[in-house]
PDB file of C-alpha atoms and ligand atoms in Angstrom:
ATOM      1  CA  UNK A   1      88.735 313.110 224.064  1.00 98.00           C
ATOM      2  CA  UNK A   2      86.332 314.601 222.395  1.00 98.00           C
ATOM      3  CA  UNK A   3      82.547 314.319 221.838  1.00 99.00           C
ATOM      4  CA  UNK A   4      80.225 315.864 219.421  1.00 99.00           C
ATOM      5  CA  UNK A   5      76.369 316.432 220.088  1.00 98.00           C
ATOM      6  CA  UNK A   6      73.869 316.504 216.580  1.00 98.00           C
ATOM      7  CA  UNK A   7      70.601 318.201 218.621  1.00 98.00           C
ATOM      8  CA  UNK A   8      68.158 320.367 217.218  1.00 97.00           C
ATOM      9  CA  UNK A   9      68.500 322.152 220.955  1.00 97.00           C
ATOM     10  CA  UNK A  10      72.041 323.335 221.390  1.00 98.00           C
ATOM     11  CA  UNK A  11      71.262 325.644 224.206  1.00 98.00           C
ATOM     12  CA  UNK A  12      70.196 322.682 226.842  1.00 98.00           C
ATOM     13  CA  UNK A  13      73.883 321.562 226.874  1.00 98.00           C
ATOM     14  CA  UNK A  14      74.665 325.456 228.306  1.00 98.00           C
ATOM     15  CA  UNK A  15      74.052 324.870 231.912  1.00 98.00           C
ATOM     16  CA  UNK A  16      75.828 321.152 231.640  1.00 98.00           C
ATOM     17  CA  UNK A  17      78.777 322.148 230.019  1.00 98.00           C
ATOM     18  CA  UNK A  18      79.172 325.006 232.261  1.00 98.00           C
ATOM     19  CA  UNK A  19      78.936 323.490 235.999  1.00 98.00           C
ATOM     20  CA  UNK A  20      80.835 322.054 238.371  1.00 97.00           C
ATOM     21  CA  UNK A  21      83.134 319.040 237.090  1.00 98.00           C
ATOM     22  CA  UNK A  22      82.297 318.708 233.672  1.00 98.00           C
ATOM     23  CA  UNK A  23      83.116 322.646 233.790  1.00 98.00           C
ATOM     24  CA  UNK A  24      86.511 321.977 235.213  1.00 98.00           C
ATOM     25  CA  UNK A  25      87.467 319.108 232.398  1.00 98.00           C
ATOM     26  CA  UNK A  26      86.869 321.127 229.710  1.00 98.00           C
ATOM     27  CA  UNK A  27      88.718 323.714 231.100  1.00 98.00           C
ATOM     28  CA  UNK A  28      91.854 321.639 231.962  1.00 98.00           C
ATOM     29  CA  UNK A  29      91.331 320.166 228.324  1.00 98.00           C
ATOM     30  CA  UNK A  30      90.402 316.673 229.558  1.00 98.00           C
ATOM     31  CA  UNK A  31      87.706 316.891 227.239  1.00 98.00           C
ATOM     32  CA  UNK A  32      86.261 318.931 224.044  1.00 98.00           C
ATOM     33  CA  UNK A  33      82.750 319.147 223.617  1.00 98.00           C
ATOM     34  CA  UNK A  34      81.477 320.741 220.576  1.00 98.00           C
ATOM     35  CA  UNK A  35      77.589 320.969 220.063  1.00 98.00           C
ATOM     36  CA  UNK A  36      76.443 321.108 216.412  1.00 98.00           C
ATOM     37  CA  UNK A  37      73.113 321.948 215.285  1.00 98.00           C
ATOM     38  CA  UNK A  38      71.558 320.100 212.901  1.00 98.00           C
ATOM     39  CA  UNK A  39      69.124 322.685 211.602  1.00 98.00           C
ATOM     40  CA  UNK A  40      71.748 324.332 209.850  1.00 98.00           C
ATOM     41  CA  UNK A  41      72.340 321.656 207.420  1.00 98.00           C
ATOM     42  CA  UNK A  42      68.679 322.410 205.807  1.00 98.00           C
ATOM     43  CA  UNK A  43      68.862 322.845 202.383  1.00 98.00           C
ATOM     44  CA  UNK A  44      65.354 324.366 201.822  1.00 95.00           C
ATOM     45  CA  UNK A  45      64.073 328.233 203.237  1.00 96.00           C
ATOM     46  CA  UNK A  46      62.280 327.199 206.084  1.00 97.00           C
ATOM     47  CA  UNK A  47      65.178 325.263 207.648  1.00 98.00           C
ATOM     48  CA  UNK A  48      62.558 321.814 207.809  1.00 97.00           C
ATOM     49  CA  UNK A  49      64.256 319.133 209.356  1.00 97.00           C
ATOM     50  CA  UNK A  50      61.109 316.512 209.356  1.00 97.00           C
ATOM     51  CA  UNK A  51      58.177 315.706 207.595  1.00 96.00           C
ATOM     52  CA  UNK A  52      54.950 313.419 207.799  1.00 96.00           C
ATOM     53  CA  UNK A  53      55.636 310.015 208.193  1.00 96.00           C
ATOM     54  CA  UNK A  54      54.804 307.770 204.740  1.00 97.00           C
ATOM     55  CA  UNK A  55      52.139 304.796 205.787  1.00 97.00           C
ATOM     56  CA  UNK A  56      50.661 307.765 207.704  1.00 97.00           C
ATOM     57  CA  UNK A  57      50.250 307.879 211.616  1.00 95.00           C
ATOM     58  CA  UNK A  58      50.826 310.451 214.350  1.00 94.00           C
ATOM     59  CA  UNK A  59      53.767 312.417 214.525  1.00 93.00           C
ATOM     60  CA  UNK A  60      56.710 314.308 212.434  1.00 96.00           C
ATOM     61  CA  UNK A  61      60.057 311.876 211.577  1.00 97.00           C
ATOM     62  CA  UNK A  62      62.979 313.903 210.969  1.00 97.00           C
ATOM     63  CA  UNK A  63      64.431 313.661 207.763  1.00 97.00           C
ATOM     64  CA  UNK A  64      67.656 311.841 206.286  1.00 98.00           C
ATOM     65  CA  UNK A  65      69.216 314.665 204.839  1.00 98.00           C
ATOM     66  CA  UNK A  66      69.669 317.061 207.265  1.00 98.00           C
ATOM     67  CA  UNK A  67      70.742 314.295 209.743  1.00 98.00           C
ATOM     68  CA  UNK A  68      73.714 312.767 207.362  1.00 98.00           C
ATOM     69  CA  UNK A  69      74.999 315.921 206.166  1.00 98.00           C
ATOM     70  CA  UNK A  70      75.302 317.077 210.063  1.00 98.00           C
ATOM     71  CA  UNK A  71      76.915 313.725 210.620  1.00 98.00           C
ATOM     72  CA  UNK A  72      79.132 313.877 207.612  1.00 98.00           C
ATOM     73  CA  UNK A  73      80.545 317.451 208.163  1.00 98.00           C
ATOM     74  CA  UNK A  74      81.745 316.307 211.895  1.00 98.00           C
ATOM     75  CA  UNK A  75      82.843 312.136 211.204  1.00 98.00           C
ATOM     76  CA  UNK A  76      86.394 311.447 210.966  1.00 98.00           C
ATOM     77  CA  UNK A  77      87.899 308.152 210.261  1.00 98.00           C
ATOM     78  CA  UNK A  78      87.844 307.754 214.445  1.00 98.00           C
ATOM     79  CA  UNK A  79      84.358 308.391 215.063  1.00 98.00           C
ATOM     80  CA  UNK A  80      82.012 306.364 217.312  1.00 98.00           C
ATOM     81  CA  UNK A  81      78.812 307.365 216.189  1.00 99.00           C
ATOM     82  CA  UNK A  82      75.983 306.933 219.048  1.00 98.00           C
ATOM     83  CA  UNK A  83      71.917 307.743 217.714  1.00 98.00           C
ATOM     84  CA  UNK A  84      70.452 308.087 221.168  1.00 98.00           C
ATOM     85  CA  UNK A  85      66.706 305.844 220.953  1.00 96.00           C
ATOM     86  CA  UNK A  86      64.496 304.391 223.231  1.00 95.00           C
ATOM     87  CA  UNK A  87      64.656 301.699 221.022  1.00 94.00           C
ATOM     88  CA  UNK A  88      68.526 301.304 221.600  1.00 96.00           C
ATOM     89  CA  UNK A  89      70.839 299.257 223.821  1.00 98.00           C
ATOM     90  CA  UNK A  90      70.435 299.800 227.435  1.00 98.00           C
ATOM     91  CA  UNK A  91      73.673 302.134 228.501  1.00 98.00           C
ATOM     92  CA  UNK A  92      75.677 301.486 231.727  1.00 97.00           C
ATOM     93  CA  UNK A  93      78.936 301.511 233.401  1.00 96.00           C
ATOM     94  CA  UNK A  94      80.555 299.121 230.981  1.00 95.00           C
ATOM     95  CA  UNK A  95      79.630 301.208 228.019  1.00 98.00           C
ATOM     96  CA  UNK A  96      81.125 304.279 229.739  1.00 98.00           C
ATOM     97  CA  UNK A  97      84.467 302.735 230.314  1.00 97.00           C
ATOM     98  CA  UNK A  98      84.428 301.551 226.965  1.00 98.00           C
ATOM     99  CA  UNK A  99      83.557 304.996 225.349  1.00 98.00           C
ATOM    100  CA  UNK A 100      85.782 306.627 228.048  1.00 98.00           C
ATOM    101  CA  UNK A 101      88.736 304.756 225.602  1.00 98.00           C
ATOM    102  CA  UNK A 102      87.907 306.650 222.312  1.00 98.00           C
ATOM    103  CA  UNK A 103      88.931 309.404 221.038  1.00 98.00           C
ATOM    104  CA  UNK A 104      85.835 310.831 219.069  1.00 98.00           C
ATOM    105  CA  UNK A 105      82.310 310.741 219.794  1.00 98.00           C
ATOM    106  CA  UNK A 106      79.603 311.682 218.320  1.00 99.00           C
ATOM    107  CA  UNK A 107      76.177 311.708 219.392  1.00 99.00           C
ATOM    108  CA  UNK A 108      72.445 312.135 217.481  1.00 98.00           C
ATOM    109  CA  UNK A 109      69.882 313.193 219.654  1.00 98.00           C
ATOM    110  CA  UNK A 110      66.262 312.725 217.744  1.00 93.00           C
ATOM    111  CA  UNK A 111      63.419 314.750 218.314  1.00 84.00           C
ATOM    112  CA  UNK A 112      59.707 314.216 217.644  1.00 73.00           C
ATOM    113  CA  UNK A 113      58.724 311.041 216.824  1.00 81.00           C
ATOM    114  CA  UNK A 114      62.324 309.559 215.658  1.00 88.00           C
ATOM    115  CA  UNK A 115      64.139 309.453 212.804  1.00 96.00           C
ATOM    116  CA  UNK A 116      63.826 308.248 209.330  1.00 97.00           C
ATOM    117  CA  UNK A 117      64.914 304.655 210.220  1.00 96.00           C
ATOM    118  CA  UNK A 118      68.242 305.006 206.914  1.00 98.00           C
ATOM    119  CA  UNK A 119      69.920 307.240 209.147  1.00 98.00           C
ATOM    120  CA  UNK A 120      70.550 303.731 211.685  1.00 97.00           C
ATOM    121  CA  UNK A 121      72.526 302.598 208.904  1.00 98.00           C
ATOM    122  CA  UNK A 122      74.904 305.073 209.061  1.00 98.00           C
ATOM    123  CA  UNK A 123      75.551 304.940 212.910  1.00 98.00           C
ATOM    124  CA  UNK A 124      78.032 302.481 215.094  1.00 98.00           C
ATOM    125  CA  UNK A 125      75.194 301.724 217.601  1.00 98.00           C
ATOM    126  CA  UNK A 126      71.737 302.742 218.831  1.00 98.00           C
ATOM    127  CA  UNK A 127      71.805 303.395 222.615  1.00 98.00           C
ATOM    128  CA  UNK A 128      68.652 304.270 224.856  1.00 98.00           C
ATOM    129  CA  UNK A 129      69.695 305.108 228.967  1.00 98.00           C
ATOM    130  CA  UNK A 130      66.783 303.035 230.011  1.00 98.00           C
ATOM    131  CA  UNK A 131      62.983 301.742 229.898  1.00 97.00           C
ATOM    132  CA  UNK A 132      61.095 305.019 229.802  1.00 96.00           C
ATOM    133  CA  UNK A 133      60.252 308.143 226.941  1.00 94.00           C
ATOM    134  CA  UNK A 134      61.449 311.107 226.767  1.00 96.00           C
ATOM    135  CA  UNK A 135      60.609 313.901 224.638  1.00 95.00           C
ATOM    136  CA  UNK A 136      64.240 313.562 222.967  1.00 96.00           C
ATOM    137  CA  UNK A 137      68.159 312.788 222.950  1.00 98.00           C
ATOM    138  CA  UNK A 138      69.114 315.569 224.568  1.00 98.00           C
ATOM    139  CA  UNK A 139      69.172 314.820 228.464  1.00 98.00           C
ATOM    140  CA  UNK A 140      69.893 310.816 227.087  1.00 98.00           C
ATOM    141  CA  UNK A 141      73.389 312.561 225.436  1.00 98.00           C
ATOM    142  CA  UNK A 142      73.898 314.209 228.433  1.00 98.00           C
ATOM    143  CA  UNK A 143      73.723 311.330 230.908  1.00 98.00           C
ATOM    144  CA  UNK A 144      75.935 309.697 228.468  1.00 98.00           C
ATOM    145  CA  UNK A 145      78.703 312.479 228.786  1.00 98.00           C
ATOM    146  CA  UNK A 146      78.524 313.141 232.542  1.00 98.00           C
ATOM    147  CA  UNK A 147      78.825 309.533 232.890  1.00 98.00           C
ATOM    148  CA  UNK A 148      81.993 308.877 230.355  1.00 98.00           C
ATOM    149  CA  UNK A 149      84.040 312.520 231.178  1.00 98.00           C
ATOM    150  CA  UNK A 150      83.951 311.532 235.337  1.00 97.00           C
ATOM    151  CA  UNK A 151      86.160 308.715 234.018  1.00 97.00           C
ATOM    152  CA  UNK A 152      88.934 310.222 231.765  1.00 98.00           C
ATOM    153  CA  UNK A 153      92.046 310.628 233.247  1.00 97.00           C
ATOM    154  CA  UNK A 154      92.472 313.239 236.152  1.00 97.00           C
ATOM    155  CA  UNK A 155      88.807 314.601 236.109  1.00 97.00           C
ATOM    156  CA  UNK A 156      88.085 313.106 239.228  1.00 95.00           C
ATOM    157  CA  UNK A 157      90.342 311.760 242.268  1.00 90.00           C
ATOM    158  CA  UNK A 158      91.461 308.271 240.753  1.00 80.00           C
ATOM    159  CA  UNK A 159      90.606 306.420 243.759  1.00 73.00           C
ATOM    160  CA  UNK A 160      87.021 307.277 243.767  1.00 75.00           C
ATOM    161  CA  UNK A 161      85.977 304.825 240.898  1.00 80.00           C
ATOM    162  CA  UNK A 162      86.780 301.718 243.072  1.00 73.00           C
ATOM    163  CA  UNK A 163      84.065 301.790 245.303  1.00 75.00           C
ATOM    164  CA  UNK A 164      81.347 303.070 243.352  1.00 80.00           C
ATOM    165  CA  UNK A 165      78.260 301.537 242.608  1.00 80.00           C
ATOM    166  CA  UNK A 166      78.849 298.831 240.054  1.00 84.00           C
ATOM    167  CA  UNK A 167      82.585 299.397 239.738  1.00 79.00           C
ATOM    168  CA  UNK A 168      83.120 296.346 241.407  1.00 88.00           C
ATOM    169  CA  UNK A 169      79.443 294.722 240.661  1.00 93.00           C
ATOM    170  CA  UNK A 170      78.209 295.657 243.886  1.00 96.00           C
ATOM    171  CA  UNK A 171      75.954 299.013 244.980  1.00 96.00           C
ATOM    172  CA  UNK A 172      78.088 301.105 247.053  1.00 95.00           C
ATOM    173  CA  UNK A 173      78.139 300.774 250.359  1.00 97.00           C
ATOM    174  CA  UNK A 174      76.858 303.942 252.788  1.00 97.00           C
ATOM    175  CA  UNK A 175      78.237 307.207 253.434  1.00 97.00           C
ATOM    176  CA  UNK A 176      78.352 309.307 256.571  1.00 98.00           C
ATOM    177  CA  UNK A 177      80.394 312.578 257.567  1.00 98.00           C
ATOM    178  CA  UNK A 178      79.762 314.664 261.083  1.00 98.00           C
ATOM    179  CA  UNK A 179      78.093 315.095 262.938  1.00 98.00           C
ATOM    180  CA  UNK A 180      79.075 311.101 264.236  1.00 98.00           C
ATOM    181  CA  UNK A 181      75.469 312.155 266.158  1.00 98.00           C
ATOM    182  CA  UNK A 182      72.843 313.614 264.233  1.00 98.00           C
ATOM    183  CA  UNK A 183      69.347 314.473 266.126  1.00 98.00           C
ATOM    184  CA  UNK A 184      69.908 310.553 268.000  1.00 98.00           C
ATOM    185  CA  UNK A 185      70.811 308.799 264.603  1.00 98.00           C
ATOM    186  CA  UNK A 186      74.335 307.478 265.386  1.00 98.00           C
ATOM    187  CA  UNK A 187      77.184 306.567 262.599  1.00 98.00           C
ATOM    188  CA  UNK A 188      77.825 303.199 262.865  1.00 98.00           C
ATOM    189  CA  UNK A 189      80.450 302.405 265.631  1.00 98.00           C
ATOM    190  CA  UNK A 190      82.972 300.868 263.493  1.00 98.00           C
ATOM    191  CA  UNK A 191      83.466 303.746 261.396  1.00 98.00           C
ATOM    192  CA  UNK A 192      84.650 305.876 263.855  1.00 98.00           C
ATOM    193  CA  UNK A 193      87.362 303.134 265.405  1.00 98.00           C
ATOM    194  CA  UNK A 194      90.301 303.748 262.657  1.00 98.00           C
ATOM    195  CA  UNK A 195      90.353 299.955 261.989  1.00 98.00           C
ATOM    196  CA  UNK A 196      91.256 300.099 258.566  1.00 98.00           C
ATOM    197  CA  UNK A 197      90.665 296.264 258.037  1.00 98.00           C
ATOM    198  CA  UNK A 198      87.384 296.283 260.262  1.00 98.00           C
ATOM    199  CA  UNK A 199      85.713 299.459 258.034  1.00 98.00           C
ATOM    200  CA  UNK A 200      86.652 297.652 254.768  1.00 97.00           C
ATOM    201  CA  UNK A 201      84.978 294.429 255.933  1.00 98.00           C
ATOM    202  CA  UNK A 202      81.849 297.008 257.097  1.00 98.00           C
ATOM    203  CA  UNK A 203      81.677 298.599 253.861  1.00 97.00           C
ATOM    204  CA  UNK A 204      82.023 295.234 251.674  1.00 97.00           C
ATOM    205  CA  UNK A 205      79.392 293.378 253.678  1.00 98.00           C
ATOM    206  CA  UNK A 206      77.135 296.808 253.701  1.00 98.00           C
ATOM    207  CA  UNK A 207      77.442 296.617 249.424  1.00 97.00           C
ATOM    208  CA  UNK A 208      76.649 293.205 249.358  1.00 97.00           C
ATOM    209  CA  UNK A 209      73.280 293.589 251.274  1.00 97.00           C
ATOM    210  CA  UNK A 210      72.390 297.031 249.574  1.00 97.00           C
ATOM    211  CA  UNK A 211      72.997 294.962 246.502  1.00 97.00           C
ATOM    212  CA  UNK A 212      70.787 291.641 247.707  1.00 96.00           C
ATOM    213  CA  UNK A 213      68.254 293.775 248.660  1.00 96.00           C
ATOM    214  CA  UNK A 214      67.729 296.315 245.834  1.00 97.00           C
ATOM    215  CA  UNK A 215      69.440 295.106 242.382  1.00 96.00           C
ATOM    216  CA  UNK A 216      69.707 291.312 243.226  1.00 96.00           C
ATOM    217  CA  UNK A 217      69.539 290.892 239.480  1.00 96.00           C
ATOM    218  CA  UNK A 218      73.433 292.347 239.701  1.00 95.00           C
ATOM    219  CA  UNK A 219      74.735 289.313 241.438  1.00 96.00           C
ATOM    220  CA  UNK A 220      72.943 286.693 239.247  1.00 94.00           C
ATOM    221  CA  UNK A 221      76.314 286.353 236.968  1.00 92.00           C
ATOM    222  CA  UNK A 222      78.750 288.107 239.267  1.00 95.00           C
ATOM    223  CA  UNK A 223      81.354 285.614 240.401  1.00 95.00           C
ATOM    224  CA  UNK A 224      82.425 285.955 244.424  1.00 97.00           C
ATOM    225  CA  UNK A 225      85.231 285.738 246.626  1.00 97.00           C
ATOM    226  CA  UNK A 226      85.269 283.614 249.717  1.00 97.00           C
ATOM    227  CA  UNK A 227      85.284 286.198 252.078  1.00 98.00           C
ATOM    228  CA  UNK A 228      81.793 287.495 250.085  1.00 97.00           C
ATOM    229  CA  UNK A 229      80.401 284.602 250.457  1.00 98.00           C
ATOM    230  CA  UNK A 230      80.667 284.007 253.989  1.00 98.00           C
ATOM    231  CA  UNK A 231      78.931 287.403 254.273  1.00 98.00           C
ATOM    232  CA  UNK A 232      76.029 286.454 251.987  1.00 97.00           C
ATOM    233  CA  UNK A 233      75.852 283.118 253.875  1.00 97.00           C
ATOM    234  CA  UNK A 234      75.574 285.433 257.503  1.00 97.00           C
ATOM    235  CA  UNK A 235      72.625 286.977 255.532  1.00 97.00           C
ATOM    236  CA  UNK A 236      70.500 283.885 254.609  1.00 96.00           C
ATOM    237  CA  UNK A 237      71.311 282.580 258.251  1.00 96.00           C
ATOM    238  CA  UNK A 238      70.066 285.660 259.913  1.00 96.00           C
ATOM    239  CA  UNK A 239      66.360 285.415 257.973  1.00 95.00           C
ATOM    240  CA  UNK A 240      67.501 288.437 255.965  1.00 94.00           C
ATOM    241  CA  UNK A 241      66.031 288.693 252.922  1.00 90.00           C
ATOM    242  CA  UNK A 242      67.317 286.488 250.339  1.00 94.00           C
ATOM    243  CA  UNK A 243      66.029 285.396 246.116  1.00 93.00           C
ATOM    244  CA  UNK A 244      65.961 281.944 246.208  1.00 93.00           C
ATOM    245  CA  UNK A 245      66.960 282.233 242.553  1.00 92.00           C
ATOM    246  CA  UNK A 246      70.733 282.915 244.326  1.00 92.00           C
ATOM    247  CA  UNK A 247      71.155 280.484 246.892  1.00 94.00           C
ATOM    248  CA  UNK A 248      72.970 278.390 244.495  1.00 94.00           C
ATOM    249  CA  UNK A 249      75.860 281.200 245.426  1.00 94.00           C
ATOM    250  CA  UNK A 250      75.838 280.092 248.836  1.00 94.00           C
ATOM    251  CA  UNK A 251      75.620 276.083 248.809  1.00 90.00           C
TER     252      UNK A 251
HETATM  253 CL1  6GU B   1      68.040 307.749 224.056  1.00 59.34          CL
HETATM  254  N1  6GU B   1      65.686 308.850 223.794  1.00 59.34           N
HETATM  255  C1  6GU B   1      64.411 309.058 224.160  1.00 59.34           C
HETATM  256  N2  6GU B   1      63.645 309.879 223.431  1.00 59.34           N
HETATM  257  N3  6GU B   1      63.876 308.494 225.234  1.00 59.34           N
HETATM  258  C2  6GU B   1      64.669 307.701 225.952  1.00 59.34           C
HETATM  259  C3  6GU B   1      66.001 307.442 225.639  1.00 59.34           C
HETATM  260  C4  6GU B   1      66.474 308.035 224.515  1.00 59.34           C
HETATM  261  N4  6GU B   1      66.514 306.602 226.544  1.00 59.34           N
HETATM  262  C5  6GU B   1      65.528 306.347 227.401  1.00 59.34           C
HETATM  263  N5  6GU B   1      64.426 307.000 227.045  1.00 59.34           N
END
């Protein structure tokens, strides 16, 4: 695949593009990332890509032109065409898997206040990575790319997606390597018994309270197998914490 970054700031994408796995993908030609800067489609001397905003306010928008001729010179009949904005869709693992399908990419980072709102028209979708500012696209883009190259083919060990956080709709269960005794804070038992079918029923029943607990709003729509729900019925028996807005799951 490949995925093309519009930024006014190709030099933050130096250190991402050159560490660790996203290094190693576009090395083994899992992925081509090509970073395009949008200052040199300016037309006029001083390379302006924004101006004041008309009705007045605060702030610089950039401008239309430089924006769309960037965009033109990289879109092929293929394209996806993201404009990263706060204002966007919220971005998560679904979207990944579903941009992890396409071929070409292509993704606007704005700057200053935002962009001259024509330029939406031109785009496939406006995506934002969550309910906060920043000062641009650039680390938004990025998050996007880390999270959509770990799942192309080969990049990383195939079996690792499964039980990742929301893979399955569930935060991932917890992690521990040696020492199995660390300073008096033990491993849990069962993970050091080699009971294959005991560990997977520790690990599924650790997701499911990690997930009660922290991102309950996960399982509101999430449908569950029997074996789950015996687990989450243990829970609300025990006086663990439990949303009332779920115990339709368990009647
Ligand atoms: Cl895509 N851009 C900016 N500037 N801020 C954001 C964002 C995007 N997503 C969350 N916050």
């Amino acid at each position: 695949m490949k995925i093309t970054i519009l930024t006014l700031f190709p030099e933050m994408y130096d250190g991402f593009i050159n560490t660790s796995i996203i290094a190693r993908a576009v090395k083994q030609g899992k992925v081509e990332i090509e970073c395009v800067n949008i200052r040199d489609f300016t037309l006029d001397k001083h390379n302006h890509v924004d101006d004041t905003p008309f009705g007045g306010g605060r702030g610089m928008v950039m401008m239309c032109q430089p924006v769309l001729d960037a965009l033109a010179h990289v879109r092929k009949a293929n394209s996806h065409v993201i404009l990263m904005a706060p204002s966007g869709k919220t971005f998560n693992q679904a979207c990944a898997r579903n941009y992890a399908q396409k071929e070409h990419i292509i993704i606007i980072c704005g700057h200053y206040e935002g962009l001259d709102a024509r330029i939406y028209d031109e785009v496939d979708e406006l995506v934002s990575i969550g309910d906060y500012v920043l000062t641009g696209g650039e680390l938004a883009s990025m998050v996007i790319s880390d999270a959509v190259i770990r799942l192309l083919d080969g990049v990383i060990e195939e079996e690792s997606h499964l039980d990742e956080s929301f893979e399955n709709g569930l935060l991932e269960y917890p992690h521990y390597t040696k020492p199995a005794d660390y300073k008096g804070k033990k491993v849990p038992e069962v993970l050091l018994s080699g009971h294959h079918e005991n560990i997977r029923k520790f690990r599924l029943k650790e997701s499911l309270r990690n997930t009660l607990k922290i991102r309950p709003d996960l399982l509101e729509n999430r449908e569950f197998t029997k074996e789950e729900i015996k687990f989450l019925r243990e829970f609300a028996e025990n006086g663990e914490f439990f949303p009332s807005n779920l115990v339709k799951i368990i009647k």
